[in-house]
């Protein structure tokens, strides 16, 4: 298995633009997680899905952020409009079962908003 | 709210030394604890997963222990090598999310 795949790996955009990050989880995994990593706040969970259904989005910072999982092999995290403070590394992870399942992380997308 | 603390924040050792990284958490109601490695500019690599019912896990030169009642875990690295240089992150799974510590930045000098 290729592991969790994320695209793009790097994104540079200007304030106010829409940004879409993409993730393909490991085949067969039931859970998908979106995390954000910053120097100030470390790694934080934004949202997670179980069987394509959003379960907990309490970590989503504000309405500018939205996430979807239209099928078991694809998820998107969208920021509209983007702001400089959204600059961070965004990670996607997947697991079989959140209760005791090991989470596997993708390589991340480094987002810079100018 | 679960809080995870890692000590020390940074550690520099000569090659060949055995070392211990520490992780503590405030809420003992956990499903498991996971240790990760992160290289600069890279993603997270899972090193070891300890279920709440387990006391320790071993993988090669790595050994992780868990004392759930006291809210502590340690990662022991034997015979350290320059290639072990990275940031090590501890993450606690409380059922719906991983809560991460801030990490220990390890440098192993040749």
Short mmCIF file of C-alpha atoms in Angstrom, two decimals:
data_model
loop_
_atom_site.label_atom_id
_atom_site.label_comp_id
_atom_site.label_asym_id
_atom_site.label_seq_id
_atom_site.Cartn_x
_atom_site.Cartn_y
_atom_site.Cartn_z
CA UNK A 1 0.00 0.00 0.00
CA UNK A 2 1.27 3.48 -0.83
CA UNK A 3 0.22 4.88 2.53
CA UNK A 4 -1.79 8.06 3.01
CA UNK A 5 -1.44 10.33 0.00
CA UNK A 6 -1.79 14.10 0.19
CA UNK A 7 -1.72 16.75 -2.49
CA UNK A 8 -0.37 19.25 -3.11
CA UNK A 9 2.77 18.94 -0.99
CA UNK A 10 3.30 22.68 -1.04
CA UNK A 11 0.83 25.48 -1.67
CA UNK A 12 1.53 29.19 -1.79
CA UNK A 13 -1.42 31.49 -2.24
CA UNK A 14 -2.50 35.02 -1.59
CA UNK A 15 -4.83 36.14 1.13
CA UNK A 16 -8.46 35.84 0.11
CA UNK A 17 -7.95 32.95 -2.29
CA UNK A 18 -9.62 29.59 -1.95
CA UNK A 19 -7.38 26.67 -1.02
CA UNK A 20 -8.25 22.99 -1.40
CA UNK A 21 -6.17 20.26 0.16
CA UNK A 22 -6.66 16.64 -0.83
CA UNK A 23 -6.20 13.31 0.88
CA UNK A 24 -6.43 9.65 -0.09
CA UNK A 25 -6.50 7.37 2.97
CA UNK A 26 -5.08 3.88 3.16
CA UNK A 27 -7.46 1.46 1.49
CA UNK A 28 -9.79 -0.22 3.96
CA UNK A 29 -9.36 2.31 6.74
CA UNK A 30 -12.65 3.43 8.29
CA UNK A 31 -11.44 6.65 9.87
CA UNK A 32 -9.89 9.75 8.36
CA UNK A 33 -8.45 12.66 10.33
CA UNK A 34 -7.30 16.16 9.40
CA UNK A 35 -4.65 17.78 11.63
CA UNK A 36 -2.88 21.12 11.52
CA UNK A 37 0.65 21.74 12.81
CA UNK A 38 1.99 25.18 13.72
CA UNK A 39 4.93 26.32 15.79
CA UNK A 40 2.63 28.09 18.23
CA UNK A 41 0.01 25.40 18.78
CA UNK A 42 1.71 22.17 17.78
CA UNK A 43 -0.43 19.42 16.25
CA UNK A 44 -4.20 19.86 16.54
CA UNK A 45 -7.07 17.75 15.30
CA UNK A 46 -9.40 19.70 13.03
CA UNK A 47 -12.01 17.12 12.06
CA UNK A 48 -12.44 13.39 11.66
CA UNK A 49 -14.70 11.12 9.61
CA UNK A 50 -15.97 7.60 10.16
CA UNK A 51 -17.23 5.76 7.09
CA UNK A 52 -17.28 9.07 5.18
CA UNK A 53 -19.44 10.80 7.80
CA UNK A 54 -18.03 13.76 9.79
CA UNK A 55 -18.06 12.81 13.47
CA UNK A 56 -16.31 15.63 15.28
CA UNK A 57 -15.53 18.99 13.72
CA UNK A 58 -15.03 20.87 16.98
CA UNK A 59 -11.43 21.58 16.05
CA UNK A 60 -12.28 23.44 12.86
CA UNK A 61 -11.16 26.99 13.62
CA UNK A 62 -13.97 28.88 11.92
CA UNK A 63 -16.52 28.85 9.14
CA UNK A 64 -13.87 29.56 6.55
CA UNK A 65 -12.81 25.93 6.95
CA UNK A 66 -14.82 23.04 5.54
CA UNK A 67 -14.10 19.36 4.94
CA UNK A 68 -15.80 16.71 2.87
CA UNK A 69 -15.42 13.02 2.26
CA UNK A 70 -17.49 12.09 -0.80
CA UNK A 71 -16.27 8.49 -0.80
CA UNK A 72 -14.04 6.11 1.12
CA UNK A 73 -10.93 6.98 -0.87
CA UNK A 74 -11.00 10.75 -1.01
CA UNK A 75 -11.32 13.75 1.29
CA UNK A 76 -10.85 17.48 0.90
CA UNK A 77 -10.15 20.31 3.31
CA UNK A 78 -11.10 23.70 1.94
CA UNK A 79 -10.26 27.16 3.23
CA UNK A 80 -12.24 30.04 1.77
CA UNK A 81 -11.16 32.80 2.02
CA UNK A 82 -7.62 32.04 3.18
CA UNK A 83 -5.75 34.28 5.63
CA UNK A 84 -2.04 34.52 6.54
CA UNK A 85 -2.74 32.95 9.94
CA UNK A 86 -3.85 29.78 8.16
CA UNK A 87 -0.23 29.16 7.15
CA UNK A 88 0.69 25.77 8.60
CA UNK A 89 1.34 22.16 7.70
CA UNK A 90 -1.88 20.20 7.25
CA UNK A 91 -1.76 16.46 7.80
CA UNK A 92 -4.23 13.77 6.89
CA UNK A 93 -4.24 10.47 8.77
CA UNK A 94 -6.26 7.28 8.62
CA UNK A 95 -6.89 4.25 10.81
CA UNK A 96 -8.99 1.13 11.03
CA UNK A 97 -10.67 2.01 14.31
CA UNK A 98 -10.16 5.14 16.34
CA UNK A 99 -10.60 3.36 19.64
CA UNK A 100 -7.48 1.30 19.43
CA UNK A 101 -6.38 1.76 15.87
CA UNK A 102 -2.96 3.00 15.00
CA UNK A 103 -3.09 6.21 13.01
CA UNK A 104 -0.98 6.54 9.88
CA UNK A 105 -0.08 9.98 8.66
CA UNK A 106 0.43 11.38 5.20
CA UNK A 107 3.43 13.56 4.29
CA UNK A 108 1.48 16.77 4.85
CA UNK A 109 0.72 19.88 2.82
CA UNK A 110 2.73 22.97 3.67
CA UNK A 111 0.43 25.96 3.14
CA UNK A 112 1.73 29.51 2.94
CA UNK A 113 -0.78 32.34 2.68
CA UNK A 114 0.81 35.65 1.72
CA UNK B 1 -9.41 18.20 28.69
CA UNK B 2 -6.44 15.95 28.03
CA UNK B 3 -3.04 17.60 28.23
CA UNK B 4 0.21 15.95 27.16
CA UNK B 5 3.65 17.10 28.26
CA UNK B 6 7.01 15.91 26.99
CA UNK B 7 10.30 16.32 28.79
CA UNK B 8 12.93 17.30 27.84
CA UNK B 9 12.09 19.67 25.00
CA UNK B 10 15.50 19.06 23.47
CA UNK B 11 18.26 16.54 24.02
CA UNK B 12 21.75 16.24 22.58
CA UNK B 13 23.78 13.07 23.17
CA UNK B 14 26.89 11.40 21.75
CA UNK B 15 26.45 8.40 19.52
CA UNK B 16 26.08 5.10 21.36
CA UNK B 17 24.31 6.43 24.42
CA UNK B 18 21.11 4.93 25.76
CA UNK B 19 18.45 7.55 26.37
CA UNK B 20 14.94 8.04 27.74
CA UNK B 21 12.26 10.41 26.53
CA UNK B 22 9.37 11.18 28.86
CA UNK B 23 5.69 11.79 28.23
CA UNK B 24 3.00 12.58 30.80
CA UNK B 25 -0.75 13.01 30.40
CA UNK B 26 -3.43 14.37 32.69
CA UNK B 27 -6.40 12.05 32.02
CA UNK B 28 -5.75 8.33 32.49
CA UNK B 29 -8.92 7.32 30.61
CA UNK B 30 -7.11 6.49 27.38
CA UNK B 31 -7.41 3.86 24.67
CA UNK B 32 -3.77 3.86 23.68
CA UNK B 33 -0.62 5.91 23.39
CA UNK B 34 1.42 6.30 20.24
CA UNK B 35 5.02 7.43 19.76
CA UNK B 36 5.91 9.13 16.48
CA UNK B 37 9.06 10.35 14.86
CA UNK B 38 9.11 13.51 12.72
CA UNK B 39 12.05 14.50 10.58
CA UNK B 40 12.43 18.17 9.57
CA UNK B 41 9.91 19.11 6.91
CA UNK B 42 8.46 15.62 6.85
CA UNK B 43 5.38 13.80 8.05
CA UNK B 44 4.94 11.64 11.13
CA UNK B 45 6.20 8.08 11.25
CA UNK B 46 4.54 5.80 13.79
CA UNK B 47 7.13 4.06 15.97
CA UNK B 48 5.17 2.23 18.63
CA UNK B 49 1.57 1.88 19.76
CA UNK B 50 0.79 0.78 23.31
CA UNK B 51 -2.76 -0.23 24.14
CA UNK B 52 -4.14 0.88 27.51
CA UNK B 53 -4.02 -2.73 28.76
CA UNK B 54 -0.33 -3.12 27.92
CA UNK B 55 2.72 -2.16 29.93
CA UNK B 56 5.30 -1.97 27.17
CA UNK B 57 6.07 -2.47 23.51
CA UNK B 58 9.37 -3.11 21.79
CA UNK B 59 10.58 -2.58 18.26
CA UNK B 60 14.26 -3.08 17.55
CA UNK B 61 16.25 -0.61 19.65
CA UNK B 62 13.08 1.11 20.84
CA UNK B 63 11.12 0.26 23.95
CA UNK B 64 8.07 2.16 25.12
CA UNK B 65 6.44 1.74 28.51
CA UNK B 66 3.07 2.87 29.79
CA UNK B 67 1.91 3.48 33.36
CA UNK B 68 -1.67 4.54 32.82
CA UNK B 69 -2.51 5.07 36.47
CA UNK B 70 0.26 7.60 36.93
CA UNK B 71 -0.22 9.13 33.49
CA UNK B 72 3.28 8.43 32.23
CA UNK B 73 5.04 6.86 29.28
CA UNK B 74 8.70 6.58 28.41
CA UNK B 75 10.48 5.87 25.14
CA UNK B 76 13.83 4.17 25.60
CA UNK B 77 16.29 4.27 22.72
CA UNK B 78 19.24 1.92 23.01
CA UNK B 79 22.63 2.53 21.44
CA UNK B 80 21.62 5.79 19.78
CA UNK B 81 22.81 6.58 16.24
CA UNK B 82 23.05 9.85 14.28
CA UNK B 83 20.16 8.60 12.15
CA UNK B 84 17.94 8.73 15.25
CA UNK B 85 18.15 12.52 15.19
CA UNK B 86 14.57 13.80 14.83
CA UNK B 87 11.67 15.13 16.86
CA UNK B 88 9.83 12.49 18.86
CA UNK B 89 6.15 13.05 19.57
CA UNK B 90 3.94 11.32 22.08
CA UNK B 91 0.19 11.18 21.36
CA UNK B 92 -2.61 9.99 23.60
CA UNK B 93 -5.78 8.51 22.13
CA UNK B 94 -8.78 9.24 24.32
CA UNK B 95 -11.26 7.59 21.99
CA UNK B 96 -12.05 10.28 19.47
CA UNK B 97 -8.84 12.15 18.95
CA UNK B 98 -5.10 12.10 19.39
CA UNK B 99 -3.73 14.73 21.74
CA UNK B 100 -0.08 15.45 21.03
CA UNK B 101 2.74 16.61 23.21
CA UNK B 102 5.05 19.31 21.93
CA UNK B 103 7.80 16.82 21.22
CA UNK B 104 11.40 16.20 22.16
CA UNK B 105 14.00 17.29 19.62
CA UNK B 106 16.79 14.71 19.70
CA UNK B 107 20.26 15.23 18.27
CA UNK B 108 22.72 12.34 18.25
CA UNK B 109 26.25 13.52 17.58
CA UNK B 110 28.73 11.26 15.76
#
